[in-house]
Amino acid sequence: AQSVTQLDSQVPVFEEAPVELRCNYSSSVSVYLFWYVQYPNQGLQLLLKYLSGSTLVESINGFEAEFNKSQTSFHLRKPSVHISDTAEYFCAVSDQWGAAGNKLTFGGGTRVLVKP
Amino acid sequence: KAGVTQTPRYLIKTRGQQVTLSCSPISGHRSVSWYQQTPGQGLQFLFEYFSETQRNKGNFPGRFSGRQFSNSRSEMNVSTLELGDSALYLCASSLGGWSGRYEKLFFGSGTQLSVL
């Protein structure tokens, strides 16, 4: 069984300030790790993913996340946020192997509110 | 290329009724997954279909069922609706291949179901 914990349900932050969203997971098998973003009244969009290789992964819009195997964490960071980053962010995992298919296990989500 | 299309966008039903939601995947995608999103339980995996066969299933009661047609379109059905079934139901599609290989999921905007 897998579980994902997002430690903060809401994170208010001022524009141009840095933000960090914390994610810890538990799994008995090797996993892929993801961050998804959900804007109001929309579906989920993949922000970035860790499959293998370099533990630091980056997105095209300035977010980065670092996989830490010993701490089973995959925290998301952005050095300077914009108003447009206001959204809900979900951390998720899936099994690397086996018959899991496209089954994702999600954390509870973190609402980021960027204030001017 | 059209994205994942879910219909209808909004639904209002009463307890005891049944409902059918539809999902049209991206052209060429053969895997369709369904997720339930509620404020209390978050995002939970319902099931995945590939080539008209259910490949994976989450922990939901038998009232929740689905199917996939030969053109990869999928429907999910909820019978004997309960108040707790009020949720945003998200559909996601992917190319669909061997289990264990990473494939990017593309999500639709969801169907918002309200049970009164």
Short mmCIF file of C-alpha atoms in Angstrom, two decimals:
data_model
loop_
_atom_site.label_atom_id
_atom_site.label_comp_id
_atom_site.label_asym_id
_atom_site.label_seq_id
_atom_site.Cartn_x
_atom_site.Cartn_y
_atom_site.Cartn_z
CA ALA A 1 0.00 0.00 0.00
CA GLN A 2 1.09 3.54 -0.65
CA SER A 3 0.32 6.82 1.02
CA VAL A 4 1.20 10.44 0.34
CA THR A 5 1.18 13.21 2.91
CA GLN A 6 1.22 16.86 2.08
CA LEU A 7 2.04 18.60 5.30
CA ASP A 8 0.43 21.94 4.55
CA SER A 9 -3.16 22.28 3.42
CA GLN A 10 -2.81 25.99 2.69
CA VAL A 11 0.17 28.20 2.02
CA PRO A 12 -0.31 31.97 1.71
CA VAL A 13 2.66 33.71 0.13
CA PHE A 14 3.43 37.18 -1.18
CA GLU A 15 4.19 37.75 -4.83
CA GLU A 16 7.90 37.36 -5.69
CA ALA A 17 8.54 35.49 -2.43
CA PRO A 18 9.78 31.88 -2.41
CA VAL A 19 7.47 28.97 -1.63
CA GLU A 20 8.03 25.37 -0.60
CA LEU A 21 5.35 22.69 -0.60
CA ARG A 22 6.19 19.61 1.37
CA CYS A 23 5.41 16.06 0.33
CA ASN A 24 6.30 12.79 2.02
CA TYR A 25 5.35 9.35 0.81
CA SER A 26 5.30 5.79 2.04
CA SER A 27 5.60 2.77 -0.22
CA SER A 28 6.91 -0.78 -0.05
CA VAL A 29 7.95 -0.68 -3.71
CA SER A 30 9.85 1.72 -5.92
CA VAL A 31 7.70 4.57 -7.15
CA TYR A 32 7.48 7.34 -9.67
CA LEU A 33 6.79 10.76 -8.14
CA PHE A 34 4.71 13.60 -9.51
CA TRP A 35 3.48 17.08 -8.81
CA TYR A 36 0.21 18.14 -10.41
CA VAL A 37 -1.42 21.58 -10.40
CA GLN A 38 -5.13 22.28 -10.50
CA TYR A 39 -6.46 25.73 -11.36
CA PRO A 40 -10.03 26.63 -10.37
CA ASN A 41 -12.68 24.70 -12.28
CA GLN A 42 -10.10 22.76 -14.22
CA GLY A 43 -8.60 19.31 -14.27
CA LEU A 44 -5.10 18.37 -13.23
CA GLN A 45 -2.00 19.32 -15.16
CA LEU A 46 1.34 17.60 -14.73
CA LEU A 47 3.87 20.05 -13.33
CA LEU A 48 6.90 17.79 -13.07
CA LYS A 49 7.89 14.20 -12.46
CA TYR A 50 10.69 12.08 -11.10
CA LEU A 51 11.23 8.75 -12.83
CA SER A 52 14.92 8.07 -12.34
CA GLY A 53 18.32 9.70 -12.62
CA SER A 54 18.98 13.18 -11.26
CA THR A 55 17.09 13.72 -8.04
CA LEU A 56 16.43 17.38 -8.90
CA VAL A 57 13.75 17.91 -11.51
CA GLU A 58 12.56 21.20 -12.96
CA SER A 59 9.50 22.48 -14.76
CA ILE A 60 9.39 25.04 -17.53
CA ASN A 61 7.71 27.65 -15.33
CA GLY A 62 10.33 27.81 -12.59
CA PHE A 63 9.24 25.09 -10.19
CA GLU A 64 11.66 22.43 -9.03
CA ALA A 65 11.38 19.37 -6.82
CA GLU A 66 13.99 17.17 -5.23
CA PHE A 67 13.62 13.48 -4.60
CA ASN A 68 15.12 12.41 -1.29
CA LYS A 69 15.00 8.64 -0.99
CA SER A 70 16.27 8.44 2.59
CA GLN A 71 13.62 10.88 3.79
CA THR A 72 10.99 9.61 1.34
CA SER A 73 10.24 13.18 0.36
CA PHE A 74 9.59 15.08 -2.85
CA HIS A 75 9.26 18.73 -1.87
CA LEU A 76 8.29 21.35 -4.44
CA ARG A 77 9.91 24.78 -4.51
CA LYS A 78 9.77 27.99 -6.48
CA PRO A 79 12.17 30.86 -5.73
CA SER A 80 9.77 33.62 -6.78
CA VAL A 81 6.02 33.16 -7.19
CA HIS A 82 3.59 35.03 -9.41
CA ILE A 83 -0.08 35.77 -8.91
CA SER A 84 -0.77 33.21 -11.64
CA ASP A 85 0.70 30.46 -9.44
CA THR A 86 -2.40 30.63 -7.24
CA ALA A 87 -3.77 27.09 -7.49
CA GLU A 88 -3.96 23.78 -5.67
CA TYR A 89 -0.94 21.51 -5.91
CA PHE A 90 -1.03 17.74 -5.55
CA CYS A 91 1.83 15.36 -4.92
CA ALA A 92 1.30 11.84 -6.25
CA VAL A 93 3.05 8.48 -6.60
CA SER A 94 2.61 5.42 -8.76
CA ASP A 95 4.24 1.99 -8.75
CA GLN A 96 7.21 1.65 -11.07
CA TRP A 97 6.52 -1.98 -11.82
CA GLY A 98 3.75 -4.49 -11.81
CA ALA A 99 0.12 -4.27 -12.81
CA ALA A 100 -0.52 -0.86 -11.28
CA GLY A 101 -1.08 0.68 -14.68
CA ASN A 102 -1.89 4.33 -14.34
CA LYS A 103 -3.07 4.22 -10.75
CA LEU A 104 -1.94 7.33 -8.91
CA THR A 105 -2.07 7.80 -5.16
CA PHE A 106 -2.49 11.47 -4.31
CA GLY A 107 -1.77 13.59 -1.30
CA GLY A 108 -4.46 15.81 0.16
CA GLY A 109 -3.36 18.86 -1.78
CA THR A 110 -1.88 22.24 -0.84
CA ARG A 111 -3.69 25.43 -1.73
CA VAL A 112 -1.28 28.20 -2.64
CA LEU A 113 -2.63 31.72 -2.44
CA VAL A 114 -0.30 34.34 -3.85
CA LYS A 115 -0.97 37.80 -2.49
CA PRO A 116 0.10 41.01 -4.23
CA LYS B 1 -5.30 17.86 -30.99
CA ALA B 2 -8.41 17.84 -28.81
CA GLY B 3 -7.91 17.13 -25.12
CA VAL B 4 -9.82 14.77 -22.86
CA THR B 5 -13.52 15.61 -23.02
CA GLN B 6 -15.90 14.89 -20.20
CA THR B 7 -19.65 15.29 -20.40
CA PRO B 8 -21.73 16.63 -18.88
CA ARG B 9 -19.85 19.36 -17.04
CA TYR B 10 -22.40 19.56 -14.24
CA LEU B 11 -25.06 17.16 -12.98
CA ILE B 12 -27.64 17.35 -10.24
CA LYS B 13 -29.28 14.14 -9.07
CA THR B 14 -31.28 13.00 -6.07
CA ARG B 15 -30.51 10.17 -3.69
CA GLY B 16 -31.34 6.75 -5.03
CA GLN B 17 -31.01 7.71 -8.68
CA GLN B 18 -28.30 6.46 -10.97
CA VAL B 19 -25.99 8.49 -13.17
CA THR B 20 -23.74 7.90 -16.17
CA LEU B 21 -20.73 10.05 -16.93
CA SER B 22 -18.87 10.04 -20.22
CA CYS B 23 -15.22 10.50 -21.12
CA SER B 24 -13.69 10.80 -24.58
CA PRO B 25 -9.92 10.33 -24.46
CA ILE B 26 -7.34 12.01 -26.64
CA SER B 27 -7.30 10.48 -30.10
CA GLY B 28 -5.02 7.46 -30.12
CA HIS B 29 -5.11 6.97 -26.36
CA ARG B 30 -6.30 3.54 -25.30
CA SER B 31 -6.19 3.81 -21.51
CA VAL B 32 -8.81 5.69 -19.53
CA SER B 33 -8.71 6.14 -15.76
CA TRP B 34 -11.33 7.63 -13.45
CA TYR B 35 -10.79 9.53 -10.22
CA GLN B 36 -13.14 10.93 -7.61
CA GLN B 37 -12.27 14.26 -5.99
CA THR B 38 -14.02 15.37 -2.78
CA PRO B 39 -13.05 17.94 -0.15
CA GLY B 40 -12.97 15.28 2.54
CA GLN B 41 -11.30 12.33 0.83
CA GLY B 42 -9.27 14.15 -1.79
CA LEU B 43 -8.41 12.46 -5.07
CA GLN B 44 -9.08 8.74 -5.16
CA PHE B 45 -8.54 6.25 -7.97
CA LEU B 46 -11.71 4.51 -9.14
CA PHE B 47 -10.64 2.27 -12.02
CA GLU B 48 -8.70 2.06 -15.26
CA TYR B 49 -9.76 0.61 -18.58
CA PHE B 50 -7.54 -0.50 -21.40
CA SER B 51 -8.73 -2.14 -24.60
CA GLU B 52 -12.27 -2.47 -23.20
CA THR B 53 -11.03 -4.36 -20.13
CA GLN B 54 -10.77 -3.16 -16.58
CA ARG B 55 -7.06 -3.28 -15.82
CA ASN B 56 -7.05 -1.86 -12.31
CA LYS B 57 -9.57 -1.03 -9.64
CA GLY B 58 -9.64 1.15 -6.53
CA ASN B 59 -11.47 0.60 -3.27
CA PHE B 60 -14.98 1.71 -4.13
CA PRO B 61 -18.25 -0.19 -3.63
CA GLY B 62 -19.86 -2.10 -6.45
CA ARG B 63 -22.28 0.79 -7.06
CA PHE B 64 -19.44 2.35 -9.04
CA SER B 65 -18.87 0.68 -12.37
CA GLY B 66 -17.43 1.53 -15.71
CA ARG B 67 -16.91 0.34 -19.21
CA GLN B 68 -14.90 1.17 -22.28
CA PHE B 69 -15.99 0.99 -25.86
CA SER B 70 -14.02 -0.11 -28.91
CA ASN B 71 -13.28 3.53 -29.77
CA SER B 72 -11.71 3.93 -26.28
CA ARG B 73 -14.49 6.19 -25.02
CA SER B 74 -15.42 5.33 -21.48
CA GLU B 75 -18.43 5.69 -19.24
CA MET B 76 -18.74 5.35 -15.53
CA ASN B 77 -21.99 4.62 -13.78
CA VAL B 78 -23.01 5.16 -10.20
CA SER B 79 -26.17 3.43 -9.06
CA THR B 80 -28.29 4.16 -6.01
CA LEU B 81 -26.69 7.54 -5.45
CA GLU B 82 -25.83 8.65 -1.93
CA LEU B 83 -25.16 12.17 -0.66
CA GLY B 84 -21.50 11.25 -0.23
CA ASP B 85 -21.16 10.60 -3.95
CA SER B 86 -21.23 14.35 -4.56
CA ALA B 87 -17.84 15.01 -6.08
CA LEU B 88 -15.83 16.09 -9.06
CA TYR B 89 -15.23 13.04 -11.24
CA LEU B 90 -12.07 13.29 -13.30
CA CYS B 91 -11.15 11.20 -16.27
CA ALA B 92 -7.59 10.80 -17.52
CA SER B 93 -6.25 9.19 -20.65
CA SER B 94 -2.89 7.88 -21.78
CA LEU B 95 -1.50 5.96 -24.72
CA GLY B 96 -1.81 2.71 -22.83
CA GLY B 97 0.99 0.20 -22.98
CA TRP B 98 2.73 -2.30 -20.85
CA SER B 99 2.12 -1.87 -17.16
CA GLY B 100 5.12 -0.56 -15.33
CA ARG B 101 6.19 1.89 -18.00
CA TYR B 102 5.62 5.52 -17.27
CA GLU B 103 3.01 7.21 -19.42
CA LYS B 104 1.88 10.79 -19.10
CA LEU B 105 -1.71 11.16 -17.97
CA PHE B 106 -3.90 13.84 -19.51
CA PHE B 107 -6.86 14.90 -17.39
CA GLY B 108 -10.21 16.25 -18.43
CA SER B 109 -11.92 19.15 -16.65
CA GLY B 110 -14.24 16.79 -14.83
CA THR B 111 -17.93 16.33 -14.21
CA GLN B 112 -19.24 17.99 -11.06
CA LEU B 113 -21.93 15.74 -9.59
CA SER B 114 -24.22 17.05 -6.87
CA VAL B 115 -26.50 14.60 -5.08
CA LEU B 116 -29.42 16.18 -3.24
#
